[in-house]
Coordinates of C-alpha atoms in Angstrom, one line a residue:
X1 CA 77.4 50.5 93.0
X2 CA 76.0 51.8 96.3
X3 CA 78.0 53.8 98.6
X4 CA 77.6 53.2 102.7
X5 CA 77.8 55.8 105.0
X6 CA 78.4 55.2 108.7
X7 CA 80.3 56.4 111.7
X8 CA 83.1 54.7 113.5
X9 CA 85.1 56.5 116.5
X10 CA 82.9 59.3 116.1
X11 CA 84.3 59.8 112.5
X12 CA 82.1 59.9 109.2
X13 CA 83.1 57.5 107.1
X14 CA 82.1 55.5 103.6
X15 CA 82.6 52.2 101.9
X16 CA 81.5 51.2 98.7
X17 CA 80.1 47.8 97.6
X18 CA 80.2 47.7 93.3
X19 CA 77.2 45.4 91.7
X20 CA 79.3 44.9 88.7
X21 CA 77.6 41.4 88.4
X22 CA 73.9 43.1 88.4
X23 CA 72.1 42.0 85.3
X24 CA 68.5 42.7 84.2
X25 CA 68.1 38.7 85.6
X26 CA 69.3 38.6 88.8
X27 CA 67.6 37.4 91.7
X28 CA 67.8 40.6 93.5
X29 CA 67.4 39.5 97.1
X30 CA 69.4 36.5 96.9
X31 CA 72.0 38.9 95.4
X32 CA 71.9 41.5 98.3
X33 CA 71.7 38.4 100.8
X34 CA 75.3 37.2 99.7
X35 CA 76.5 40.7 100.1
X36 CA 75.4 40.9 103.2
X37 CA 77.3 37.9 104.4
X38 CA 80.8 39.3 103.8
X39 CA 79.3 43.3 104.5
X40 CA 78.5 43.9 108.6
X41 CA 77.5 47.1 107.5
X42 CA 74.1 45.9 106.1
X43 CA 72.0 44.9 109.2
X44 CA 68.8 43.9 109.3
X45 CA 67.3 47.0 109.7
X46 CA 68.6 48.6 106.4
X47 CA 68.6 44.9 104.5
X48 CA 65.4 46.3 103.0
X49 CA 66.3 49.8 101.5
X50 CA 69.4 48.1 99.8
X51 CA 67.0 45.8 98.6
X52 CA 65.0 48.5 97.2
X53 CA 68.3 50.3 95.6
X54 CA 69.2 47.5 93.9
X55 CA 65.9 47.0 92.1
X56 CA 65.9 50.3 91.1
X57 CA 69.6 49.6 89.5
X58 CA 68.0 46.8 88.3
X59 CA 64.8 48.4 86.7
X60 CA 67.5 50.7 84.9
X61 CA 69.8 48.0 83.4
X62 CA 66.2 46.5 81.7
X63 CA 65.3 49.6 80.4
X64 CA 65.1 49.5 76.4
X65 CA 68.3 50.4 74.0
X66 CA 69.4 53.6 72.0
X67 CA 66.5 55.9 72.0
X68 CA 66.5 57.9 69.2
X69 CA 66.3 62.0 70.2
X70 CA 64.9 64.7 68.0
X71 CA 65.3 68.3 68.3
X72 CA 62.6 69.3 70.2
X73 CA 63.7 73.2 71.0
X74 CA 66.2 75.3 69.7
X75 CA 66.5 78.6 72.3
X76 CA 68.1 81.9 71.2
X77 CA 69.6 82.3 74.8
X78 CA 71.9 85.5 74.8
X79 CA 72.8 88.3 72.5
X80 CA 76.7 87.6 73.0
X81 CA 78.2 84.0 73.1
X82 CA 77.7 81.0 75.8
X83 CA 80.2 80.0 77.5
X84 CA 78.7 77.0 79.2
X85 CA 75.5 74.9 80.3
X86 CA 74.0 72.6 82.8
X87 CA 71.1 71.1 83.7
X88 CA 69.1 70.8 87.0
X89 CA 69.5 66.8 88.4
X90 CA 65.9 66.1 86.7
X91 CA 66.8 68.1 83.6
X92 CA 63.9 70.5 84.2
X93 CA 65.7 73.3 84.0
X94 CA 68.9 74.5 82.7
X95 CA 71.1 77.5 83.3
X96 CA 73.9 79.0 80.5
X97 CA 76.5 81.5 81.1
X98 CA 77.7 83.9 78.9
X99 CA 79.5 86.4 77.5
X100 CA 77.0 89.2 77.8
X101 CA 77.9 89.1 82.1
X102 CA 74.4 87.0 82.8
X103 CA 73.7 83.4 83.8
X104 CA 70.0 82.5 82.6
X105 CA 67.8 80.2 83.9
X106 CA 65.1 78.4 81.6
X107 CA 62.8 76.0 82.3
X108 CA 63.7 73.0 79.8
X109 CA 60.1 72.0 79.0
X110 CA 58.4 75.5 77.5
X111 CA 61.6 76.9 76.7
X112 CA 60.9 79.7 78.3
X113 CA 63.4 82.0 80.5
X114 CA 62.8 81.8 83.8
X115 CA 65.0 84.7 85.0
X116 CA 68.5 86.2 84.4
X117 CA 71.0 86.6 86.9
X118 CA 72.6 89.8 86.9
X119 CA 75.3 91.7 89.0
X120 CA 78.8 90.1 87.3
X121 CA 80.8 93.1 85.6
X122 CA 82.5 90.1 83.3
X123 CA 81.9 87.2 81.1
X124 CA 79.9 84.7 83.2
X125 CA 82.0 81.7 82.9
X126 CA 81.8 78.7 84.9
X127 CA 78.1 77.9 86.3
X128 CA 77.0 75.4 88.0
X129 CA 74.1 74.0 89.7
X130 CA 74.2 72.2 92.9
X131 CA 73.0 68.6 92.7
X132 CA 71.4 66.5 93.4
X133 CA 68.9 69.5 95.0
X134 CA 69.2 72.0 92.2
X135 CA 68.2 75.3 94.9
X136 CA 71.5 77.1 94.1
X137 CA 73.2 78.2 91.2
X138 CA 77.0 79.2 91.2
X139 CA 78.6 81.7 88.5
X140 CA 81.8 82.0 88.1
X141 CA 83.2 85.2 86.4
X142 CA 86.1 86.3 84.7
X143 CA 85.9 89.8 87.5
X144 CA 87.3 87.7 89.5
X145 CA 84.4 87.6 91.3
X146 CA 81.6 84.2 92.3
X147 CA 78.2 84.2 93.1
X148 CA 75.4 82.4 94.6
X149 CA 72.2 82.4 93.9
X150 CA 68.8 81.1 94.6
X151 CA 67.3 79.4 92.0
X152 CA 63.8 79.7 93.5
X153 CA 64.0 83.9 93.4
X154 CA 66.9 84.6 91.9
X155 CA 68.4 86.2 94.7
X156 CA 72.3 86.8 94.9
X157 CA 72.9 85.1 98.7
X158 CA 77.0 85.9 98.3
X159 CA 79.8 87.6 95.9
X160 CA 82.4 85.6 97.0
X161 CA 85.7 88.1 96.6
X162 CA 89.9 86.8 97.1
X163 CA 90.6 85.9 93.9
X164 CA 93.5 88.1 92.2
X165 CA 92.4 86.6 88.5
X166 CA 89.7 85.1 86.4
X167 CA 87.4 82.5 87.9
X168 CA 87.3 79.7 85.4
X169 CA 86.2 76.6 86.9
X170 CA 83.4 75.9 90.0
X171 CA 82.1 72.9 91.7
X172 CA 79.7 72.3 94.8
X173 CA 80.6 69.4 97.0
X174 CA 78.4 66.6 97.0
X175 CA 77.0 67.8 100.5
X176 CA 76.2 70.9 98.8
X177 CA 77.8 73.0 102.1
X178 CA 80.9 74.2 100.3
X179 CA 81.8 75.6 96.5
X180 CA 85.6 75.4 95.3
X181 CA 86.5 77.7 92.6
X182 CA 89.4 77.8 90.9
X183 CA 91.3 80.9 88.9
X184 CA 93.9 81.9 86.6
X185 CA 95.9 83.2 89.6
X186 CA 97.0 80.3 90.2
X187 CA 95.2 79.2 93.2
X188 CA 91.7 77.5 94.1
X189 CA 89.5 78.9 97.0
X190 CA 86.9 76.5 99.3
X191 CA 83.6 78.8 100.3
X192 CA 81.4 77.9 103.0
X193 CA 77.6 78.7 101.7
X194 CA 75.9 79.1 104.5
X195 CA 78.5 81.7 106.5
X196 CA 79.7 83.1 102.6
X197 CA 82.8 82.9 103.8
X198 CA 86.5 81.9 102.5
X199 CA 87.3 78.4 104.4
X200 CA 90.6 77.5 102.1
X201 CA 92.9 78.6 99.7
X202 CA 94.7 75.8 98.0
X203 CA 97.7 77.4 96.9
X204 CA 100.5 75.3 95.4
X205 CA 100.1 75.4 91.3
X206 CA 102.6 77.5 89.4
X207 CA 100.4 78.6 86.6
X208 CA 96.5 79.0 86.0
X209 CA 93.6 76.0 87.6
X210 CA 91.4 75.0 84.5
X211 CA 89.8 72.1 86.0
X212 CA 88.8 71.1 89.1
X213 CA 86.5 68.0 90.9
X214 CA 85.4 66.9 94.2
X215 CA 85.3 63.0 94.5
X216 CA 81.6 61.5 95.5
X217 CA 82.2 62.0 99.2
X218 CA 83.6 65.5 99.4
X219 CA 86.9 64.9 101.5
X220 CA 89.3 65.2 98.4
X221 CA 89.3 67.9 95.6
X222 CA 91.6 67.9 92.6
X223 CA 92.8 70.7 90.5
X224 CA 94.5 70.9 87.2
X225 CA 96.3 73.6 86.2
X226 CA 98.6 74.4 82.9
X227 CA 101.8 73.7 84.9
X228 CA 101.0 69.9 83.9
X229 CA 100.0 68.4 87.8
X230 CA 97.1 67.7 88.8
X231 CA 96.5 68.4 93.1
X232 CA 95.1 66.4 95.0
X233 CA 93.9 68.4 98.5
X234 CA 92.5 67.1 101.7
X235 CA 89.1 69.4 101.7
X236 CA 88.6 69.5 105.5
X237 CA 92.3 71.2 106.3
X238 CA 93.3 72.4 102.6
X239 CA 96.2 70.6 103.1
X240 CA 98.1 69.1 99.4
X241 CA 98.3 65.6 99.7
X242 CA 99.8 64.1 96.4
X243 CA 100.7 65.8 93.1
X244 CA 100.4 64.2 90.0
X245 CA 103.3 64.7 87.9
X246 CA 103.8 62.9 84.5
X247 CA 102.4 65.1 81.9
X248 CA 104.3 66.8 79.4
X249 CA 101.8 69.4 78.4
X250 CA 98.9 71.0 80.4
X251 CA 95.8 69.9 82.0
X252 CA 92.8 70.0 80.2
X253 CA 90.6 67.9 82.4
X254 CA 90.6 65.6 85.5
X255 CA 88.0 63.8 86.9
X256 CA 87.5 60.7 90.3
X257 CA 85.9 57.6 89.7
X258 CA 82.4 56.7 91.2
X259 CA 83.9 55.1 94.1
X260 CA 86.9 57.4 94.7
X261 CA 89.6 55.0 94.0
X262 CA 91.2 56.3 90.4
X263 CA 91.4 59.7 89.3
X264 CA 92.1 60.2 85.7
X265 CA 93.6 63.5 84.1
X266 CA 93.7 64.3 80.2
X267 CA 96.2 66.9 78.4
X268 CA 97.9 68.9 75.9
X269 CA 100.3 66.2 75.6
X270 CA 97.6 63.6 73.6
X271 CA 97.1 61.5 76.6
X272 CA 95.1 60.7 79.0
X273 CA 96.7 59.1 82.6
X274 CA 95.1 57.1 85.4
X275 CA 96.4 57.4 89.0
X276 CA 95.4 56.1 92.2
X277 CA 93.9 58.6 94.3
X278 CA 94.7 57.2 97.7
X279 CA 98.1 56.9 97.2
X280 CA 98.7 59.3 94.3
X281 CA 100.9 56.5 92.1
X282 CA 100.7 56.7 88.5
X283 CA 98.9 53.6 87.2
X284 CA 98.7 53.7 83.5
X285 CA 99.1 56.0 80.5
X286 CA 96.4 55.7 78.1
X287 CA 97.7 56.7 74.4
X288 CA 97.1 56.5 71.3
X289 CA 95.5 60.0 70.6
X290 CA 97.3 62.1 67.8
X291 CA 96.6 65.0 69.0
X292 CA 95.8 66.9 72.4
X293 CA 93.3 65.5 74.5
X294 CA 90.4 67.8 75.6
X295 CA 88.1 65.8 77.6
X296 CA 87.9 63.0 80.1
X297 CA 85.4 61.1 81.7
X298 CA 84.2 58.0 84.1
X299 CA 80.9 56.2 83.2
X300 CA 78.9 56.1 86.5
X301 CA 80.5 53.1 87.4
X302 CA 84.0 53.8 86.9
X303 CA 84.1 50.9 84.8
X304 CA 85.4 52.7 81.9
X305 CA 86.8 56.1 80.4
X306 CA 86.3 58.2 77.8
X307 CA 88.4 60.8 75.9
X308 CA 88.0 63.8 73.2
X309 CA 90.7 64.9 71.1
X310 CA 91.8 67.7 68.8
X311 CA 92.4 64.6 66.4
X312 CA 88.6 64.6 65.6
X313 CA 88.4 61.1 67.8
X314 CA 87.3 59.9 70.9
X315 CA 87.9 56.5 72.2
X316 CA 87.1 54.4 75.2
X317 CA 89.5 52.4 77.4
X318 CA 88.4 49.8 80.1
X319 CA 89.5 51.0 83.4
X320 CA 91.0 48.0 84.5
X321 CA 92.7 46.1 82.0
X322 CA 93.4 49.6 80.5
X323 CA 93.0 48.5 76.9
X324 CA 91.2 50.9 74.1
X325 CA 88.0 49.0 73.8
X326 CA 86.4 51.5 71.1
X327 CA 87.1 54.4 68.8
X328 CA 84.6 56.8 68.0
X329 CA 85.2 58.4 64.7
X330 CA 83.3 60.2 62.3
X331 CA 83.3 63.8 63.5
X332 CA 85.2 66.5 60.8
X333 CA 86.9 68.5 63.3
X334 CA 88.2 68.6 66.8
X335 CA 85.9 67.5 69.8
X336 CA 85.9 69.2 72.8
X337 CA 83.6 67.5 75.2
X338 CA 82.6 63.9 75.8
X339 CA 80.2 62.4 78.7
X340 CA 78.8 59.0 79.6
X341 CA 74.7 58.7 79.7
X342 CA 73.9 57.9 83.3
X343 CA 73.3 54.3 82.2
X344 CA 76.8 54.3 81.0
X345 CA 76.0 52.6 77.4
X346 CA 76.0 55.8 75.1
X347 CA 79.0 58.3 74.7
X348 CA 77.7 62.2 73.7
X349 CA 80.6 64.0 72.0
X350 CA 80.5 67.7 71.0
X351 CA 82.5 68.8 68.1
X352 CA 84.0 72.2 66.1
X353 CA 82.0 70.4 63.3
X354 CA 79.1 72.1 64.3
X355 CA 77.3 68.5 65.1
X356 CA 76.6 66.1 68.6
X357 CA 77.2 62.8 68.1
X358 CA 75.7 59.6 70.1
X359 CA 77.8 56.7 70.3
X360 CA 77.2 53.1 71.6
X361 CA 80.1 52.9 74.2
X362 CA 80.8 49.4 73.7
X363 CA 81.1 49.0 70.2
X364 CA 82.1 52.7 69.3
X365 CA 79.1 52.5 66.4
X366 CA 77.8 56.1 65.8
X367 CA 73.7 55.4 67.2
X368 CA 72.7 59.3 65.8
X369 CA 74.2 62.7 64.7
X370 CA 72.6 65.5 66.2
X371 CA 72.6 68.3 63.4
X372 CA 71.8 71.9 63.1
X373 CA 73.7 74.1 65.0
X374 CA 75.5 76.7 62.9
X375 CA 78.7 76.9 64.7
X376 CA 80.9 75.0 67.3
X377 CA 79.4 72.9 69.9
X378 CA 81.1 73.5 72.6
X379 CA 79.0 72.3 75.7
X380 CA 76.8 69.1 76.4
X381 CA 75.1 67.7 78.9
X382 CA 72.5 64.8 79.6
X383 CA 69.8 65.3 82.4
X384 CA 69.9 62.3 85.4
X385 CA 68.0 60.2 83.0
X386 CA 69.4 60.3 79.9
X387 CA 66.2 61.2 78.0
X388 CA 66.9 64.6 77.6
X389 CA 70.3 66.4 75.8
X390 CA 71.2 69.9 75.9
X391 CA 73.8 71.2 73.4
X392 CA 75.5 74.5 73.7
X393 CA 77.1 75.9 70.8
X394 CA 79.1 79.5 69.2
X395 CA 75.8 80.1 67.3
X396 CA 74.5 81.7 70.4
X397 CA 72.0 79.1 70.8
X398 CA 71.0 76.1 72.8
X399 CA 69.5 72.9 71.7
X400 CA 67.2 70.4 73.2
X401 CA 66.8 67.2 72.2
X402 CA 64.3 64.2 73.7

């Protein structure tokens, strides 16, 4: 899909146009011509770049099937456990948190590190980089206490302080202008980078924010907390549009679709529940899970979902017609994290079993195991291209596979 932007009365505003009939195939010009007929946002003057966008989905779709990875690095990153890793957009570098109060930065290609951020007087828990530009690194820390950082020097730019509790979860804005954080005192806090000042504090949730997500255009956030709703929160005034209410158990994870339309939250209770995020309506509930459900994702597209449970399983539902299209089993123990490839056709799962596994996401066939870790994986990540997987794990190390 491709998402507009334009302005209309003076207010920003987007509109999404989904290529779900793009094939390797297609006459790409025709394609975008027919679009154009029933789009009056694509004038002549910009025919050309969408042109150009679509090829380049295009190019993607044709590229060749289930590459096979091999451990290429294995890094001894910190003295005391990880708590979490990400990658850069182009996966050429990669930061982890941990429990020894540092966030390190290492550069994915020599394996070497790069620098360690220093200054939390707490486990480093949530980190985060900010994509697509990858300048600034976020660290959340359980002294109740976030950071930014430059990733260039390594300077600390702000020590954002408000919250009463434990930062546990942190995400930039797609605009990269604002960082939500959100603790176990209940509440999540918007911070304006450039001023390193408070703008909002969403306050509303009865218990602890484990989760939260800013949809693709940055004017909604949602937060998840262990009271079982989800919020949904207008990012511009802080105001609480919708709640979610329908689980039985709490929130694990939450996440919007590409084009901002569904939102999908996963819980304690063993299932996973798709809403619509304009309205806030409950659409489906997705079941079938025996036990709690640990992870949820969107493929790029939004075409379908996936989830990881306790039960050892992860399965795939079609986002439309709702049905369980595939179920991923073959992992010993529970699985804690699951995420689409960016082409959307492989499924990474991290497991208690001490192994990654790579799935085809249609047919739910296991395409690789990804062995040698000598604890819990408990963090995964693909780069912007999917050539390059990073698995975190209990053993204290980090694992890079091409």
């Amino acid at each position: 899909g491709i998402i507009l932007e334009y302005v209309e009365g003076g207010e920003s505003k987007t509109r999404s146009i989904d290529l779900l009939d793009l094939k390797p195939d297609t006459d790409v010009p025709a394609l975008v011509e027919e679009i154009q007929k029933g789009e009056p946002l694509i004038t002549a003057s910009c025919l050309e770049h969408v042109v150009h966008l679509v090829q380049r989905l295009q190019d993607k779709l044709g590229e060749k099937q289930n590459h096979k990875f091999s451990l290429f690095k294995v890094l001894r990153t910190h003295i005391l456990p990880l708590t979490n890793v990400a990658f850069n957009k182009s996966g050429s570098r990669f930061i982890t948190g941990s429990y020894d109060r540092t966030c390190k930065l290492w550069d994915t290609v020599s394996g070497e590190e790069l620098r360690s951020l220093e200054g939390h007087r707490n486990v480093v828990y949530a980190i985060a980089f900010n994509n697509p530009y990858g300048d600034k690194i976020a660290t959340g820390s359980f002294d109740k206490t976030c950071k930014l950082w430059s990733t260039e020097t390594g300077k600390c730019y702000h020590t954002f302080r408000g919250h009463s509790a434990e930062i546990v979860c942190l995400s930039f804005n797609p605009q990269s202008t604002l960082l939500a954080t959100g603790s176990m005192d209940t509440t999540a806090k918007l911070w304006d980078l450039e001023k390193g000042e408070e703008v909002a504090t969403l306050s509303g949730h009865s218990a602890e924010i484990i989760a939260l997500s800013f949809n693709t255009t940055g004017d909604r956030i949602i937060t998840g907390s262990f009271d079982h709703t989800v919020a949904v929160w207008d990012v511009g005034t802080g105001r609480l549009l919708h709640t979610l209410i329908g689980h039985r158990g709490e929130i694990s994870s939450a996440q919007f679709n590409w084009d901002c339309s569904l939102i999908v939250t996963g819980s304690m209770d063993k299932t996973c529940m798709l809403w619509n995020a304009v309205t806030g309506m409950h659409i489906a509930t997705l079941a079938g899970h025996r036990k709690e459900v640990l992870d949820v994702c969107f493929d790029y597209a939004g075409q379908r979902i996936a989830t990881a449970s306790a039960d050892g399983s992860a399965r795939v539902y079609n986002a439309e017609t709702k049905q369980c299209i595939a179920k991923l089993e073959g992992h010993e123990d529970e699985i804690s994290k699951v995420c689409f490839n960016p082409k959307g056709n492989c499924i990474l799962t991290a497991s208690s079993d001490k192994t990654a596994r790579l799935w085809d996401a249609a047919t739910g066939r296991c395409l690789q195991i990804l062995e040698g870790h000598a604890d819990e994986i408990f963090s995964c990540a693909f780069n912007y291209k999917g050539d390059t997987i990073i698995t975190g794990s209990k053993d204290n190390s980090c694992r890079i596979w091409h």
